Amino acid sequence: MTASKKASKSGFLVDAMQHSKPERARFLEWRKGGIDCTHITLSIWEDARDTLKVIGRWNRMFEQNADLIARAESVADIERIAKSGRTAVILGFQNTSPFEDDIELVEIFHKLGVRIVQLTYNIQNNVANGCWEDHDGGISKVFGRNVIAEMNRLGMMVDVSHCNERTCFEAIELSATPVAITHANPGEFVGTDIELKRRTKSTALIKAMAKRKGVIGLSMYPRMMKGGSDASLKTFCDMICWTVDLVGVDHVGFGTDFYTGWPETEIVWWRAGRFARQSPVAISPKFAEWPTWFRSPADFPKAVEGLTKRGFNSDEMAKLLGGNWMRMFKRTWAPVK
Amino acid sequence: MTASKKASKSGFLVDAMQHSKPERARFLEWRKGGIDCTHITLSIWEDARDTLKVIGRWNRMFEQNADLIARAESVADIERIAKSGRTAVILGFQNTSPFEDDIELVEIFHKLGVRIVQLTYNIQNNVANGCWEDHDGGISKVFGRNVIAEMNRLGMMVDVSHCNERTCFEAIELSATPVAITHANPGEFVGTDIELKRRTKSTALIKAMAKRKGVIGLSMYPRMMKGGSDASLKTFCDMICWTVDLVGVDHVGFGTDFYTGWPETEIVWWRAGRFARQSPVAISPKFAEWPTWFRSPADFPKAVEGLTKRGFNSDEMAKLLGGNWMRMFKRTWAPVK
């Protein structure tokens, strides 16, 4: 229970995106880092049947590591699990691929506990357009709009982290509840390096998202961070302060995008899925090295400590650490009638 | 609410098997017949992905007919739904085909609300052996035993209606909770006509099932009924009395196996699935005609009235009409630690 006490000391902590290979070593790091709640990925390109298999794997993780983690489907679940000294795990998709071409699958995956869904992963799909596309496509007229309406009806959070700019703006417009960017950094702060640029978000977009009460989760993922693997804790905290200055303290949180534990072949799957036989982008096929001050989520206290020194008061810190995400979950998981 | 009042007058009524094409006309018949609870089939041969599609169709049925029906996942659900003057619908499989070769799928379908699973539909599968097989095979050593243990762990009722004799005996032995025959008739009462014989149950088996606190649901389906389509209400009531005399009033209920509304091509699917291109059995490819006194579940009051005249007291009638099934649901849906 030491880890749990540490968590409550620094405030309720939510990391809005992690995608490590699920295994006990990771859950121990979560406890060490004082993470009360995180959001994990069931699908990158997986279809419905593939996704059932991944849910099966997580069911066993929950059973075998019930001392460290539990599945959360509601804000009450998150609070109860965190109070018991464990990390609440939210199931999510980084793609609408599990919905295939079938609007009925949204309700089925909601029933299975999925609460956060990104509209597409990097490329164009049935629903939306991704940040790797060159044309200015947005959300599809039939399936895309229906999926968003269905997610609103059931109570699922719309995530646009890997979507292209137009898709993000359209999602903000179409969704009845606020839209999240669970894991992406502000382009203007990070710089215009072509390799980093596509996965970052414009100032105009971040403002539009915040205006509709959304939240952006900032990441120390080297490939979308100023300085890459050499990015300092100071730079990360500067980025948080820059974003808070832009849109206010109610719209910023953590979304580390941390991953580890996968074989390097996994990166080909993430880049190409079944759409191509090799990566469509000229990014290194090696995993990026995480910065020295954030080798794993066990290092979260360092990030929190760095931020504490920036002069936020305790209310502001509580919002940045997890309060903003908890507000988003409460709002977006309530079914829209 | 008239239908609902009728139901409470004659006692709490459960029909442990119906497999009509889902549509509003059926639900209206259920209300007219005073059916408080019934069990419907999501899968005959459907695999996991196919079954999600069928669940999607039922989700829309529940939404569009919320004045008549609702999905039940617990005994408390059934009681609440029946009290509101609607029919509680239990989701079930007539085959373990949705589990494919993946033990994890049992928990996933439990989470989706499935509460009754027949081990196989007529033929040999990964789990068990069916009543159309000629050899004396039983439950498979690895997957079959694991599926039963997993169903017990989660709280799902094991159904052996279409299984062969050996599978039935083994299931009764292996399952930690009582085993159900949701829809089959006693062979000794029905007679030995070869066409009817395979789908009926032996006296020894019915006794073994009852000894372990199971319940058999008796059916007026012409193809396993003495007299076929000409079977009289008297014959049906005789069969109930015969079975009660055999194993006592605690182990008998209704399981009509009623179906209607399907195109006749559906019968080829039921008989052959994807295993064969035509029916493996020499049974008429036409739908059987239901007896005149049971044209649909709206005629249930006639069956109930017929039974009432046989001299059962009110406690006994309550057990036969639905009490025995409710006891079974309570017992088999409680997770086994």
GROMACS .gro file of C-alpha atoms in nm, chain B:
model
  337
  338MET     CA    1  -5.101  -0.441  -1.882
  339THR     CA    2  -5.385  -0.691  -1.938
  340ALA     CA    3  -5.146  -0.961  -2.054
  341SER     CA    4  -4.933  -0.903  -1.749
  342LYS     CA    5  -5.230  -0.945  -1.516
  343LYS     CA    6  -5.325  -1.267  -1.691
  344ALA     CA    7  -4.975  -1.397  -1.630
  345SER     CA    8  -4.984  -1.330  -1.260
  346LYS     CA    9  -5.323  -1.495  -1.234
  347SER     CA   10  -5.207  -1.833  -1.364
  348GLY     CA   11  -4.868  -1.813  -1.189
  349PHE     CA   12  -4.519  -1.707  -1.291
  350LEU     CA   13  -4.463  -1.858  -1.636
  351VAL     CA   14  -4.126  -1.954  -1.788
  352ASP     CA   15  -4.075  -2.110  -2.131
  353ALA     CA   16  -3.718  -2.243  -2.137
  354MET     CA   17  -3.680  -2.243  -2.517
  355GLN     CA   18  -3.818  -2.052  -2.812
  356HIS     CA   19  -3.645  -1.988  -3.139
  357SER     CA   20  -3.870  -1.776  -3.359
  358LYS     CA   21  -3.738  -1.508  -3.591
  359PRO     CA   22  -3.718  -1.207  -3.359
  360GLU     CA   23  -3.992  -0.958  -3.441
  361ARG     CA   24  -4.260  -0.759  -3.260
  362ALA     CA   25  -4.543  -0.997  -3.354
  363ARG     CA   26  -4.373  -1.265  -3.143
  364PHE     CA   27  -4.332  -1.040  -2.842
  365LEU     CA   28  -4.702  -0.954  -2.859
  366GLU     CA   29  -4.780  -1.328  -2.856
  367TRP     CA   30  -4.561  -1.368  -2.549
  368ARG     CA   31  -4.758  -1.102  -2.369
  369LYS     CA   32  -5.088  -1.252  -2.483
  370GLY     CA   33  -4.971  -1.592  -2.357
  371GLY     CA   34  -4.871  -1.445  -2.021
  372ILE     CA   35  -4.507  -1.549  -2.056
  373ASP     CA   36  -4.300  -1.385  -1.784
  374CYS     CA   37  -3.966  -1.517  -1.906
  375THR     CA   38  -3.829  -1.703  -2.205
  376HIS     CA   39  -3.492  -1.816  -2.335
  377ILE     CA   40  -3.395  -1.736  -2.692
  378THR     CA   41  -3.117  -1.863  -2.919
  379LEU     CA   42  -2.834  -1.646  -3.048
  380SER     CA   43  -2.641  -1.926  -3.212
  381ILE     CA   44  -2.716  -2.255  -3.380
  382TRP     CA   45  -2.389  -2.280  -3.574
  383GLU     CA   46  -2.276  -1.919  -3.555
  384ASP     CA   47  -1.915  -1.849  -3.463
  385ALA     CA   48  -1.800  -1.560  -3.241
  386ARG     CA   49  -1.825  -1.288  -3.504
  387ASP     CA   50  -2.157  -1.415  -3.641
  388THR     CA   51  -2.295  -1.417  -3.288
  389LEU     CA   52  -2.202  -1.052  -3.229
  390LYS     CA   53  -2.419  -0.973  -3.528
  391VAL     CA   54  -2.713  -1.162  -3.379
  392ILE     CA   55  -2.662  -0.984  -3.044
  393GLY     CA   56  -2.669  -0.656  -3.237
  394ARG     CA   57  -3.005  -0.753  -3.388
  395TRP     CA   58  -3.144  -0.835  -3.041
  396ASN     CA   59  -3.009  -0.508  -2.900
  397ARG     CA   60  -3.228  -0.326  -3.154
  398MET     CA   61  -3.522  -0.555  -3.066
  399PHE     CA   62  -3.483  -0.461  -2.700
  400GLU     CA   63  -3.463  -0.091  -2.787
  401GLN     CA   64  -3.756  -0.091  -3.028
  402ASN     CA   65  -3.984  -0.312  -2.816
  403ALA     CA   66  -3.898  -0.187  -2.470
  404ASP     CA   67  -4.271  -0.182  -2.387
  405LEU     CA   68  -4.292  -0.563  -2.430
  406ILE     CA   69  -3.950  -0.719  -2.359
  407ALA     CA   70  -3.616  -0.665  -2.185
  408ARG     CA   71  -3.293  -0.857  -2.154
  409ALA     CA   72  -3.243  -1.047  -1.827
  410GLU     CA   73  -2.899  -1.137  -1.692
  411SER     CA   74  -3.002  -1.228  -1.338
  412VAL     CA   75  -3.298  -1.361  -1.143
  413ALA     CA   76  -3.347  -1.009  -1.006
  414ASP     CA   77  -3.369  -0.883  -1.366
  415ILE     CA   78  -3.632  -1.145  -1.450
  416GLU     CA   79  -3.843  -1.053  -1.148
  417ARG     CA   80  -3.815  -0.680  -1.213
  418ILE     CA   81  -3.902  -0.714  -1.584
  419ALA     CA   82  -4.196  -0.949  -1.523
  420LYS     CA   83  -4.328  -0.718  -1.253
  421SER     CA   84  -4.332  -0.435  -1.508
  422GLY     CA   85  -4.568  -0.639  -1.728
  423ARG     CA   86  -4.305  -0.737  -1.985
  424THR     CA   87  -4.135  -1.062  -2.086
  425ALA     CA   88  -3.780  -1.118  -1.958
  426VAL     CA   89  -3.556  -1.256  -2.232
  427ILE     CA   90  -3.259  -1.478  -2.147
  428LEU     CA   91  -2.986  -1.493  -2.413
  429GLY     CA   92  -2.853  -1.839  -2.489
  430PHE     CA   93  -2.670  -2.058  -2.737
  431GLN     CA   94  -2.784  -2.394  -2.874
  432ASN     CA   95  -2.420  -2.466  -2.950
  433THR     CA   96  -2.075  -2.384  -2.815
  434SER     CA   97  -1.976  -2.273  -3.167
  435PRO     CA   98  -1.943  -1.907  -3.056
  436PHE     CA   99  -1.659  -2.019  -2.826
  437GLU     CA  100  -1.477  -2.152  -3.134
  438ASP     CA  101  -1.147  -2.293  -2.999
  439ASP     CA  102  -1.094  -2.016  -2.745
  440ILE     CA  103  -1.164  -2.063  -2.374
  441GLU     CA  104  -1.149  -1.684  -2.325
  442LEU     CA  105  -1.465  -1.640  -2.532
  443VAL     CA  106  -1.676  -1.796  -2.256
  444GLU     CA  107  -1.614  -1.498  -2.026
  445ILE     CA  108  -1.662  -1.252  -2.312
  446PHE     CA  109  -2.005  -1.390  -2.399
  447HIS     CA  110  -2.097  -1.408  -2.031
  448LYS     CA  111  -2.018  -1.037  -2.010
  449LEU     CA  112  -2.242  -0.984  -2.314
  450GLY     CA  113  -2.527  -1.143  -2.117
  451VAL     CA  114  -2.531  -1.507  -2.233
  452ARG     CA  115  -2.660  -1.725  -1.948
  453ILE     CA  116  -2.758  -2.064  -2.103
  454VAL     CA  117  -2.536  -2.270  -2.333
  455GLN     CA  118  -2.610  -2.607  -2.492
  456LEU     CA  119  -2.289  -2.803  -2.538
  457THR     CA  120  -2.354  -2.903  -2.897
  458TYR     CA  121  -2.627  -2.893  -3.158
  459ASN     CA  122  -2.691  -3.251  -3.283
  460ILE     CA  123  -2.339  -3.335  -3.397
  461GLN     CA  124  -1.986  -3.370  -3.263
  462ASN     CA  125  -1.801  -3.043  -3.202
  463ASN     CA  126  -1.492  -2.928  -3.006
  464VAL     CA  127  -1.677  -2.975  -2.679
  465ALA     CA  128  -1.925  -3.263  -2.694
  466ASN     CA  129  -2.122  -3.513  -2.900
  467GLY     CA  130  -2.471  -3.470  -3.040
  468CYS     CA  131  -2.777  -3.689  -3.074
  469TRP     CA  132  -2.721  -3.748  -3.447
  470GLU     CA  133  -2.379  -3.911  -3.404
  471ASP     CA  134  -2.367  -4.291  -3.423
  472HIS     CA  135  -2.068  -4.352  -3.200
  473ASP     CA  136  -2.076  -4.327  -2.823
  474GLY     CA  137  -1.851  -4.021  -2.779
  475GLY     CA  138  -1.888  -3.785  -2.487
  476ILE     CA  139  -1.732  -3.460  -2.371
  477SER     CA  140  -1.384  -3.377  -2.499
  478LYS     CA  141  -1.108  -3.413  -2.246
  479VAL     CA  142  -0.946  -3.072  -2.285
  480PHE     CA  143  -1.180  -2.812  -2.432
  481GLY     CA  144  -1.508  -2.973  -2.324
  482ARG     CA  145  -1.407  -3.004  -1.961
  483ASN     CA  146  -1.256  -2.657  -1.962
  484VAL     CA  147  -1.570  -2.502  -2.109
  485ILE     CA  148  -1.792  -2.662  -1.844
  486ALA     CA  149  -1.557  -2.552  -1.564
  487GLU     CA  150  -1.545  -2.201  -1.707
  488MET     CA  151  -1.925  -2.186  -1.738
  489ASN     CA  152  -1.952  -2.294  -1.374
  490ARG     CA  153  -1.692  -2.036  -1.267
  491LEU     CA  154  -1.877  -1.752  -1.439
  492GLY     CA  155  -2.232  -1.870  -1.375
  493MET     CA  156  -2.389  -2.006  -1.694
  494MET     CA  157  -2.642  -2.289  -1.712
  495VAL     CA  158  -2.530  -2.604  -1.897
  496ASP     CA  159  -2.797  -2.732  -2.139
  497VAL     CA  160  -2.777  -3.079  -2.301
  498SER     CA  161  -3.105  -3.095  -2.496
  499HIS     CA  162  -2.953  -3.188  -2.835
  500CYS     CA  163  -2.656  -3.383  -2.694
  501ASN     CA  164  -2.616  -3.759  -2.717
  502GLU     CA  165  -2.678  -3.981  -2.416
  503ARG     CA  166  -2.316  -4.014  -2.309
  504THR     CA  167  -2.253  -3.640  -2.329
  505CYS     CA  168  -2.558  -3.581  -2.110
  506PHE     CA  169  -2.442  -3.825  -1.842
  507GLU     CA  170  -2.089  -3.684  -1.847
  508ALA     CA  171  -2.211  -3.323  -1.826
  509ILE     CA  172  -2.422  -3.411  -1.521
  510GLU     CA  173  -2.113  -3.567  -1.366
  511LEU     CA  174  -1.869  -3.287  -1.459
  512SER     CA  175  -2.075  -2.976  -1.393
  513ALA     CA  176  -2.054  -2.829  -1.044
  514THR     CA  177  -2.411  -2.701  -1.082
  515PRO     CA  178  -2.725  -2.885  -1.201
  516VAL     CA  179  -2.759  -2.953  -1.573
  517ALA     CA  180  -3.070  -2.859  -1.770
  518ILE     CA  181  -3.254  -3.021  -2.055
  519THR     CA  182  -3.429  -2.704  -2.167
  520HIS     CA  183  -3.627  -2.867  -2.450
  521ALA     CA  184  -3.666  -3.242  -2.502
  522ASN     CA  185  -3.923  -3.509  -2.426
  523PRO     CA  186  -3.898  -3.849  -2.250
  524GLY     CA  187  -3.832  -4.121  -2.508
  525GLU     CA  188  -4.015  -4.386  -2.314
  526PHE     CA  189  -4.334  -4.182  -2.309
  527VAL     CA  190  -4.309  -4.064  -2.670
  528GLY     CA  191  -4.231  -4.407  -2.816
  529THR     CA  192  -3.956  -4.547  -3.029
  530ASP     CA  193  -4.031  -4.408  -3.376
  531ILE     CA  194  -3.684  -4.375  -3.525
  532GLU     CA  195  -3.743  -4.020  -3.646
  533LEU     CA  196  -3.835  -3.903  -3.298
  534LYS     CA  197  -3.609  -4.119  -3.091
  535ARG     CA  198  -3.272  -3.945  -3.112
  536ARG     CA  199  -3.399  -3.612  -2.983
  537THR     CA  200  -3.577  -3.763  -2.683
  538LYS     CA  201  -3.422  -3.853  -2.348
  539SER     CA  202  -3.402  -4.192  -2.180
  540THR     CA  203  -3.565  -4.263  -1.846
  541ALA     CA  204  -3.225  -4.337  -1.691
  542LEU     CA  205  -3.093  -4.001  -1.806
  543ILE     CA  206  -3.393  -3.801  -1.685
  544LYS     CA  207  -3.356  -3.971  -1.346
  545ALA     CA  208  -2.981  -3.895  -1.328
  546MET     CA  209  -3.043  -3.531  -1.421
  547ALA     CA  210  -3.314  -3.494  -1.155
  548LYS     CA  211  -3.099  -3.664  -0.892
  549ARG     CA  212  -2.846  -3.380  -0.941
  550LYS     CA  213  -3.128  -3.125  -0.908
  551GLY     CA  214  -3.170  -3.049  -1.280
  552VAL     CA  215  -3.489  -2.964  -1.471
  553ILE     CA  216  -3.631  -3.089  -1.802
  554GLY     CA  217  -3.843  -2.858  -2.019
  555LEU     CA  218  -4.114  -3.048  -2.204
  556SER     CA  219  -4.205  -2.952  -2.558
  557MET     CA  220  -4.504  -2.976  -2.790
  558TYR     CA  221  -4.272  -2.966  -3.093
  559PRO     CA  222  -4.444  -3.215  -3.326
  560ARG     CA  223  -4.123  -3.391  -3.431
  561MET     CA  224  -4.049  -3.512  -3.080
  562MET     CA  225  -4.407  -3.556  -2.959
  563LYS     CA  226  -4.625  -3.866  -2.951
  564GLY     CA  227  -4.883  -3.810  -3.227
  565GLY     CA  228  -4.675  -3.544  -3.403
  566SER     CA  229  -4.881  -3.249  -3.527
  567ASP     CA  230  -5.195  -3.431  -3.416
  568ALA     CA  231  -5.079  -3.460  -3.056
  569SER     CA  232  -5.360  -3.350  -2.827
  570LEU     CA  233  -5.342  -3.125  -2.525
  571LYS     CA  234  -5.435  -3.436  -2.327
  572THR     CA  235  -5.126  -3.617  -2.458
  573PHE     CA  236  -4.906  -3.320  -2.366
  574CYS     CA  237  -5.050  -3.310  -2.014
  575ASP     CA  238  -5.017  -3.689  -1.989
  576MET     CA  239  -4.647  -3.648  -2.073
  577ILE     CA  240  -4.601  -3.388  -1.800
  578CYS     CA  241  -4.777  -3.613  -1.547
  579TRP     CA  242  -4.573  -3.915  -1.661
  580THR     CA  243  -4.250  -3.721  -1.609
  581VAL     CA  244  -4.360  -3.582  -1.272
  582ASP     CA  245  -4.445  -3.938  -1.166
  583LEU     CA  246  -4.094  -4.040  -1.274
  584VAL     CA  247  -3.880  -3.774  -1.105
  585GLY     CA  248  -4.109  -3.558  -0.895
  586VAL     CA  249  -4.261  -3.214  -0.937
  587ASP     CA  250  -3.934  -3.027  -0.874
  588HIS     CA  251  -3.772  -3.130  -1.200
  589VAL     CA  252  -4.021  -3.055  -1.477
  590GLY     CA  253  -4.108  -2.735  -1.663
  591PHE     CA  254  -4.193  -2.600  -2.006
  592GLY     CA  255  -3.950  -2.580  -2.299
  593THR     CA  256  -4.177  -2.549  -2.600
  594ASP     CA  257  -3.902  -2.519  -2.865
  595PHE     CA  258  -4.158  -2.306  -3.048
  596TYR     CA  259  -4.046  -2.136  -3.367
  597THR     CA  260  -4.210  -1.945  -3.649
  598GLY     CA  261  -4.140  -1.662  -3.889
  599TRP     CA  262  -3.832  -1.807  -4.060
  600PRO     CA  263  -3.809  -1.868  -4.433
  601GLU     CA  264  -3.795  -2.241  -4.512
  602THR     CA  265  -3.429  -2.207  -4.618
  603GLU     CA  266  -3.354  -2.161  -4.247
  604ILE     CA  267  -3.425  -2.528  -4.185
  605VAL     CA  268  -3.131  -2.625  -4.407
  606TRP     CA  269  -2.909  -2.401  -4.195
  607TRP     CA  270  -3.035  -2.564  -3.874
  608ARG     CA  271  -2.977  -2.913  -4.009
  609ALA     CA  272  -2.649  -2.869  -4.198
  610GLY     CA  273  -2.485  -2.545  -4.082
  611ARG     CA  274  -2.158  -2.508  -4.267
  612PHE     CA  275  -2.072  -2.873  -4.201
  613ALA     CA  276  -2.263  -3.006  -4.498
  614ARG     CA  277  -2.440  -2.876  -4.807
  615GLN     CA  278  -2.759  -3.062  -4.730
  616SER     CA  279  -2.937  -3.207  -4.431
  617PRO     CA  280  -2.759  -3.515  -4.292
  618VAL     CA  281  -3.090  -3.657  -4.169
  619ALA     CA  282  -3.394  -3.783  -4.357
  620ILE     CA  283  -3.642  -3.553  -4.185
  621SER     CA  284  -3.886  -3.345  -4.394
  622PRO     CA  285  -3.729  -3.017  -4.507
  623LYS     CA  286  -4.059  -2.842  -4.434
  624PHE     CA  287  -4.140  -2.679  -4.102
  625ALA     CA  288  -4.361  -2.898  -3.887
  626GLU     CA  289  -4.716  -2.784  -3.820
  627TRP     CA  290  -4.782  -2.702  -3.455
  628PRO     CA  291  -5.083  -2.869  -3.289
  629THR     CA  292  -5.416  -2.686  -3.315
  630TRP     CA  293  -5.427  -2.611  -2.941
  631PHE     CA  294  -5.078  -2.453  -2.951
  632ARG     CA  295  -5.051  -2.244  -3.266
  633SER     CA  296  -4.825  -1.996  -3.089
  634PRO     CA  297  -4.714  -1.902  -2.736
  635ALA     CA  298  -5.030  -1.688  -2.720
  636ASP     CA  299  -5.203  -2.024  -2.659
  637PHE     CA  300  -5.009  -2.087  -2.338
  638PRO     CA  301  -5.316  -2.030  -2.119
  639LYS     CA  302  -5.473  -2.339  -2.281
  640ALA     CA  303  -5.176  -2.555  -2.184
  641VAL     CA  304  -5.181  -2.410  -1.834
  642GLU     CA  305  -5.556  -2.471  -1.807
  643GLY     CA  306  -5.518  -2.829  -1.925
  644LEU     CA  307  -5.253  -2.891  -1.663
  645THR     CA  308  -5.456  -2.729  -1.386
  646LYS     CA  309  -5.725  -2.996  -1.434
  647ARG     CA  310  -5.476  -3.271  -1.349
  648GLY     CA  311  -5.507  -3.210  -0.978
  649PHE     CA  312  -5.177  -3.039  -0.898
  650ASN     CA  313  -5.204  -2.810  -0.597
  651SER     CA  314  -5.105  -2.444  -0.627
  652ASP     CA  315  -4.748  -2.500  -0.501
  653GLU     CA  316  -4.699  -2.778  -0.755
  654MET     CA  317  -4.846  -2.569  -1.035
  655ALA     CA  318  -4.614  -2.280  -0.946
  656LYS     CA  319  -4.313  -2.512  -0.972
  657LEU     CA  320  -4.419  -2.659  -1.307
  658LEU     CA  321  -4.510  -2.324  -1.461
  659GLY     CA  322  -4.186  -2.142  -1.377
  660GLY     CA  323  -4.067  -2.200  -1.022
  661ASN     CA  324  -3.839  -2.489  -1.111
  662TRP     CA  325  -3.666  -2.288  -1.384
  663MET     CA  326  -3.627  -1.989  -1.155
  664ARG     CA  327  -3.460  -2.213  -0.896
  665MET     CA  328  -3.227  -2.346  -1.167
  666PHE     CA  329  -3.135  -1.995  -1.287
  667LYS     CA  330  -3.061  -1.885  -0.932
  668ARG     CA  331  -2.843  -2.188  -0.870
  669THR     CA  332  -2.656  -2.208  -1.203
  670TRP     CA  333  -2.598  -1.834  -1.248
  671ALA     CA  334  -2.418  -1.801  -0.915
  672PRO     CA  335  -2.044  -1.815  -0.989
  673VAL     CA  336  -1.870  -2.127  -0.855
  674LYS     CA  337  -1.555  -2.032  -0.666
   0.00000   0.00000   0.00000
